[in-house]
Amino acid sequence: MLNFTYQSLPSRVRFGRGTISELGSELDKLGCRRAMVVASAPQAAHAQLLREQLGGACAGAFTRAAMHTPTELTQEALTEVARLGVDGIVAIGGGSAIGLSKAIALHTDLPQLVIPTTYAGSEMTPILGQTESGIKTTQRSPRVLPETVIYDVELTYSLPLAMSVASGINAMAHAVEALYASDTNPVVAQMAEAGIAALYRSLPALRTGAADPEVRGQALYGSWMSAMCLASTSMGLHHKLCHTLGGALNLPHAETHTIVLPHAIAYNAPSVRDAVDVIKRAMGGGGIAGRIHDIASSCDVPVALRDIGMRESDIDKVTDLVMSKPYANPRPLDAGLIRRLLTNAWSGLRPDHSTYL
């Protein structure tokens, strides 16, 4: 007999094509009359379209969201929230915009409506990651969980191939680590397998089907399922490494996840045979770490940390940071193996099942 706990989260999801047209009615359901649009600078055009669509229901916009959610930027956004008399947040974009929206909500408890344009998955989680003085920390709080999420497949058509694949592998990482989390359960395992399978099918297909509604729909669905896994479980080595690399070195978020995931899988594989079997089933065969590495490489996504700004001299620094704060992981952390993992990821080595034996 199964014995487990599954905690569902109170969020509303609207998924489909053209669903952005329902923004006004969804905002009405939240009781928002003076919303502030939040975006990063590259999404400023999207932010302007939302302002025009909302009309009088939009009090203004803050379009300087940045990756890793620097706390000083959050303070600037909070000042604008107070000045405008905002009663809700509408965030559009990827992890930068959604992260800032969550940080605002943490301090104000304002309702959030978020519209993802990438596959990062932050929109479905009660998790906030933010950076202060070069250190990235995370916390869980129901205050930061967005009340409403609008997934519009059409908003992802123009997402460049490399960014799409990096973002999708970032999402896949959430599902992979949920399979061997200390608090996993059969419900999460079903979502994880569905998410990995959808992403594994769709990401390579984007090379020739970037504007194919079915391909984009599968990728967005896979990212949603994977994000639900992240929301429901704790994470392990992969996320610890990526948060450390991002916070300490300011490396790009999705690309860091893409490079590290195959190595984290290979590291943990000897201790999580059941999880490996699920991933094999989702991908239709073995060699799962190498398969993920190959998807990135074939789509011109970086597979080496040195190609996204990490110096070889940073390897020891990051190893020390990772080892300095113990956390749950199915395979105990070994400083020598962690250093080897970082060295391999820095150089772009294609890992296999024997790399970290």
JSON list of N, CA, C and O in Angstrom, two decimals, residues 151-179:
[
{"chain": "A", "resi": 151, "resn": "TYR", "atom": "N", "xyz": [-0.89, 30.71, -19.97]},
{"chain": "A", "resi": 151, "resn": "TYR", "atom": "CA", "xyz": [0.03, 30.14, -20.95]},
{"chain": "A", "resi": 151, "resn": "TYR", "atom": "C", "xyz": [-0.57, 30.36, -22.33]},
{"chain": "A", "resi": 151, "resn": "TYR", "atom": "O", "xyz": [-1.64, 29.83, -22.63]},
{"chain": "A", "resi": 152, "resn": "ASP", "atom": "N", "xyz": [0.12, 31.13, -23.14]},
{"chain": "A", "resi": 152, "resn": "ASP", "atom": "CA", "xyz": [-0.31, 31.34, -24.53]},
{"chain": "A", "resi": 152, "resn": "ASP", "atom": "C", "xyz": [0.79, 30.83, -25.45]},
{"chain": "A", "resi": 152, "resn": "ASP", "atom": "O", "xyz": [1.86, 31.43, -25.55]},
{"chain": "A", "resi": 153, "resn": "VAL", "atom": "N", "xyz": [0.52, 29.71, -26.11]},
{"chain": "A", "resi": 153, "resn": "VAL", "atom": "CA", "xyz": [1.52, 29.08, -26.97]},
{"chain": "A", "resi": 153, "resn": "VAL", "atom": "C", "xyz": [2.03, 30.05, -28.03]},
{"chain": "A", "resi": 153, "resn": "VAL", "atom": "O", "xyz": [3.21, 30.03, -28.39]},
{"chain": "A", "resi": 154, "resn": "GLU", "atom": "N", "xyz": [1.17, 30.94, -28.50]},
{"chain": "A", "resi": 154, "resn": "GLU", "atom": "CA", "xyz": [1.56, 31.86, -29.56]},
{"chain": "A", "resi": 154, "resn": "GLU", "atom": "C", "xyz": [2.67, 32.82, -29.12]},
{"chain": "A", "resi": 154, "resn": "GLU", "atom": "O", "xyz": [3.43, 33.31, -29.96]},
{"chain": "A", "resi": 155, "resn": "LEU", "atom": "N", "xyz": [2.77, 33.09, -27.84]},
{"chain": "A", "resi": 155, "resn": "LEU", "atom": "CA", "xyz": [3.82, 33.98, -27.35]},
{"chain": "A", "resi": 155, "resn": "LEU", "atom": "C", "xyz": [5.20, 33.35, -27.40]},
{"chain": "A", "resi": 155, "resn": "LEU", "atom": "O", "xyz": [6.21, 34.05, -27.23]},
{"chain": "A", "resi": 156, "resn": "THR", "atom": "N", "xyz": [5.28, 32.04, -27.62]},
{"chain": "A", "resi": 156, "resn": "THR", "atom": "CA", "xyz": [6.57, 31.36, -27.66]},
{"chain": "A", "resi": 156, "resn": "THR", "atom": "C", "xyz": [7.09, 31.16, -29.08]},
{"chain": "A", "resi": 156, "resn": "THR", "atom": "O", "xyz": [8.23, 30.72, -29.25]},
{"chain": "A", "resi": 157, "resn": "TYR", "atom": "N", "xyz": [6.30, 31.47, -30.10]},
{"chain": "A", "resi": 157, "resn": "TYR", "atom": "CA", "xyz": [6.73, 31.21, -31.48]},
{"chain": "A", "resi": 157, "resn": "TYR", "atom": "C", "xyz": [8.02, 31.93, -31.83]},
{"chain": "A", "resi": 157, "resn": "TYR", "atom": "O", "xyz": [8.86, 31.40, -32.56]},
{"chain": "A", "resi": 158, "resn": "SER", "atom": "N", "xyz": [8.18, 33.15, -31.34]},
{"chain": "A", "resi": 158, "resn": "SER", "atom": "CA", "xyz": [9.34, 33.96, -31.71]},
{"chain": "A", "resi": 158, "resn": "SER", "atom": "C", "xyz": [10.54, 33.74, -30.79]},
{"chain": "A", "resi": 158, "resn": "SER", "atom": "O", "xyz": [11.59, 34.35, -31.00]},
{"chain": "A", "resi": 159, "resn": "LEU", "atom": "N", "xyz": [10.41, 32.88, -29.79]},
{"chain": "A", "resi": 159, "resn": "LEU", "atom": "CA", "xyz": [11.54, 32.60, -28.90]},
{"chain": "A", "resi": 159, "resn": "LEU", "atom": "C", "xyz": [12.64, 31.91, -29.70]},
{"chain": "A", "resi": 159, "resn": "LEU", "atom": "O", "xyz": [12.41, 30.85, -30.29]},
{"chain": "A", "resi": 160, "resn": "PRO", "atom": "N", "xyz": [13.85, 32.48, -29.77]},
{"chain": "A", "resi": 160, "resn": "PRO", "atom": "CA", "xyz": [14.91, 31.90, -30.60]},
{"chain": "A", "resi": 160, "resn": "PRO", "atom": "C", "xyz": [15.20, 30.45, -30.22]},
{"chain": "A", "resi": 160, "resn": "PRO", "atom": "O", "xyz": [14.99, 30.04, -29.06]},
{"chain": "A", "resi": 161, "resn": "LEU", "atom": "N", "xyz": [15.69, 29.67, -31.18]},
{"chain": "A", "resi": 161, "resn": "LEU", "atom": "CA", "xyz": [15.91, 28.25, -30.97]},
{"chain": "A", "resi": 161, "resn": "LEU", "atom": "C", "xyz": [16.80, 27.98, -29.76]},
{"chain": "A", "resi": 161, "resn": "LEU", "atom": "O", "xyz": [16.45, 27.18, -28.89]},
{"chain": "A", "resi": 162, "resn": "ALA", "atom": "N", "xyz": [17.97, 28.61, -29.72]},
{"chain": "A", "resi": 162, "resn": "ALA", "atom": "CA", "xyz": [18.90, 28.32, -28.62]},
{"chain": "A", "resi": 162, "resn": "ALA", "atom": "C", "xyz": [18.29, 28.67, -27.28]},
{"chain": "A", "resi": 162, "resn": "ALA", "atom": "O", "xyz": [18.43, 27.92, -26.30]},
{"chain": "A", "resi": 163, "resn": "MET", "atom": "N", "xyz": [17.58, 29.79, -27.20]},
{"chain": "A", "resi": 163, "resn": "MET", "atom": "CA", "xyz": [16.95, 30.18, -25.95]},
{"chain": "A", "resi": 163, "resn": "MET", "atom": "C", "xyz": [15.82, 29.22, -25.58]},
{"chain": "A", "resi": 163, "resn": "MET", "atom": "O", "xyz": [15.62, 28.88, -24.41]},
{"chain": "A", "resi": 164, "resn": "SER", "atom": "N", "xyz": [15.08, 28.77, -26.59]},
{"chain": "A", "resi": 164, "resn": "SER", "atom": "CA", "xyz": [14.00, 27.81, -26.35]},
{"chain": "A", "resi": 164, "resn": "SER", "atom": "C", "xyz": [14.54, 26.52, -25.76]},
{"chain": "A", "resi": 164, "resn": "SER", "atom": "O", "xyz": [14.00, 25.98, -24.78]},
{"chain": "A", "resi": 165, "resn": "VAL", "atom": "N", "xyz": [15.60, 26.00, -26.34]},
{"chain": "A", "resi": 165, "resn": "VAL", "atom": "CA", "xyz": [16.16, 24.72, -25.90]},
{"chain": "A", "resi": 165, "resn": "VAL", "atom": "C", "xyz": [16.78, 24.86, -24.52]},
{"chain": "A", "resi": 165, "resn": "VAL", "atom": "O", "xyz": [16.58, 24.00, -23.64]},
{"chain": "A", "resi": 166, "resn": "ALA", "atom": "N", "xyz": [17.53, 25.92, -24.29]},
{"chain": "A", "resi": 166, "resn": "ALA", "atom": "CA", "xyz": [18.12, 26.12, -22.96]},
{"chain": "A", "resi": 166, "resn": "ALA", "atom": "C", "xyz": [17.03, 26.25, -21.90]},
{"chain": "A", "resi": 166, "resn": "ALA", "atom": "O", "xyz": [17.12, 25.65, -20.81]},
{"chain": "A", "resi": 167, "resn": "SER", "atom": "N", "xyz": [16.01, 27.01, -22.21]},
{"chain": "A", "resi": 167, "resn": "SER", "atom": "CA", "xyz": [14.90, 27.18, -21.27]},
{"chain": "A", "resi": 167, "resn": "SER", "atom": "C", "xyz": [14.17, 25.86, -21.04]},
{"chain": "A", "resi": 167, "resn": "SER", "atom": "O", "xyz": [13.79, 25.53, -19.90]},
{"chain": "A", "resi": 168, "resn": "GLY", "atom": "N", "xyz": [14.02, 25.06, -22.10]},
{"chain": "A", "resi": 168, "resn": "GLY", "atom": "CA", "xyz": [13.34, 23.77, -21.98]},
{"chain": "A", "resi": 168, "resn": "GLY", "atom": "C", "xyz": [14.12, 22.77, -21.15]},
{"chain": "A", "resi": 168, "resn": "GLY", "atom": "O", "xyz": [13.55, 21.99, -20.38]},
{"chain": "A", "resi": 169, "resn": "ILE", "atom": "N", "xyz": [15.43, 22.75, -21.32]},
{"chain": "A", "resi": 169, "resn": "ILE", "atom": "CA", "xyz": [16.25, 21.84, -20.51]},
{"chain": "A", "resi": 169, "resn": "ILE", "atom": "C", "xyz": [16.27, 22.31, -19.06]},
{"chain": "A", "resi": 169, "resn": "ILE", "atom": "O", "xyz": [16.30, 21.49, -18.13]},
{"chain": "A", "resi": 170, "resn": "ASN", "atom": "N", "xyz": [16.23, 23.60, -18.85]},
{"chain": "A", "resi": 170, "resn": "ASN", "atom": "CA", "xyz": [16.06, 24.14, -17.49]},
{"chain": "A", "resi": 170, "resn": "ASN", "atom": "C", "xyz": [14.79, 23.57, -16.87]},
{"chain": "A", "resi": 170, "resn": "ASN", "atom": "O", "xyz": [14.80, 23.10, -15.71]},
{"chain": "A", "resi": 171, "resn": "ALA", "atom": "N", "xyz": [13.69, 23.57, -17.62]},
{"chain": "A", "resi": 171, "resn": "ALA", "atom": "CA", "xyz": [12.44, 23.00, -17.12]},
{"chain": "A", "resi": 171, "resn": "ALA", "atom": "C", "xyz": [12.59, 21.51, -16.86]},
{"chain": "A", "resi": 171, "resn": "ALA", "atom": "O", "xyz": [12.12, 20.99, -15.83]},
{"chain": "A", "resi": 172, "resn": "MET", "atom": "N", "xyz": [13.23, 20.80, -17.76]},
{"chain": "A", "resi": 172, "resn": "MET", "atom": "CA", "xyz": [13.42, 19.35, -17.60]},
{"chain": "A", "resi": 172, "resn": "MET", "atom": "C", "xyz": [14.14, 19.05, -16.30]},
{"chain": "A", "resi": 172, "resn": "MET", "atom": "O", "xyz": [13.86, 18.03, -15.64]},
{"chain": "A", "resi": 173, "resn": "ALA", "atom": "N", "xyz": [15.07, 19.91, -15.90]},
{"chain": "A", "resi": 173, "resn": "ALA", "atom": "CA", "xyz": [15.83, 19.69, -14.67]},
{"chain": "A", "resi": 173, "resn": "ALA", "atom": "C", "xyz": [14.91, 19.63, -13.46]},
{"chain": "A", "resi": 173, "resn": "ALA", "atom": "O", "xyz": [15.16, 18.87, -12.51]},
{"chain": "A", "resi": 174, "resn": "HIS", "atom": "N", "xyz": [13.83, 20.41, -13.47]},
{"chain": "A", "resi": 174, "resn": "HIS", "atom": "CA", "xyz": [12.90, 20.38, -12.34]},
{"chain": "A", "resi": 174, "resn": "HIS", "atom": "C", "xyz": [12.26, 19.00, -12.20]},
{"chain": "A", "resi": 174, "resn": "HIS", "atom": "O", "xyz": [12.12, 18.49, -11.09]},
{"chain": "A", "resi": 175, "resn": "ALA", "atom": "N", "xyz": [11.88, 18.43, -13.33]},
{"chain": "A", "resi": 175, "resn": "ALA", "atom": "CA", "xyz": [11.23, 17.12, -13.31]},
{"chain": "A", "resi": 175, "resn": "ALA", "atom": "C", "xyz": [12.22, 16.02, -12.94]},
{"chain": "A", "resi": 175, "resn": "ALA", "atom": "O", "xyz": [11.90, 15.10, -12.17]},
{"chain": "A", "resi": 176, "resn": "VAL", "atom": "N", "xyz": [13.43, 16.10, -13.47]},
{"chain": "A", "resi": 176, "resn": "VAL", "atom": "CA", "xyz": [14.45, 15.09, -13.18]},
{"chain": "A", "resi": 176, "resn": "VAL", "atom": "C", "xyz": [14.72, 15.03, -11.69]},
{"chain": "A", "resi": 176, "resn": "VAL", "atom": "O", "xyz": [14.70, 13.95, -11.08]},
{"chain": "A", "resi": 177, "resn": "GLU", "atom": "N", "xyz": [14.99, 16.18, -11.07]},
{"chain": "A", "resi": 177, "resn": "GLU", "atom": "CA", "xyz": [15.35, 16.16, -9.65]},
{"chain": "A", "resi": 177, "resn": "GLU", "atom": "C", "xyz": [14.16, 15.81, -8.76]},
{"chain": "A", "resi": 177, "resn": "GLU", "atom": "O", "xyz": [14.35, 15.26, -7.66]},
{"chain": "A", "resi": 178, "resn": "ALA", "atom": "N", "xyz": [12.95, 16.09, -9.20]},
{"chain": "A", "resi": 178, "resn": "ALA", "atom": "CA", "xyz": [11.78, 15.72, -8.42]},
{"chain": "A", "resi": 178, "resn": "ALA", "atom": "C", "xyz": [11.64, 14.21, -8.30]},
{"chain": "A", "resi": 178, "resn": "ALA", "atom": "O", "xyz": [11.09, 13.70, -7.32]},
{"chain": "A", "resi": 179, "resn": "LEU", "atom": "N", "xyz": [12.14, 13.48, -9.28]},
{"chain": "A", "resi": 179, "resn": "LEU", "atom": "CA", "xyz": [12.01, 12.01, -9.26]},
{"chain": "A", "resi": 179, "resn": "LEU", "atom": "C", "xyz": [12.80, 11.39, -8.12]},
{"chain": "A", "resi": 179, "resn": "LEU", "atom": "O", "xyz": [12.44, 10.32, -7.63]}
]
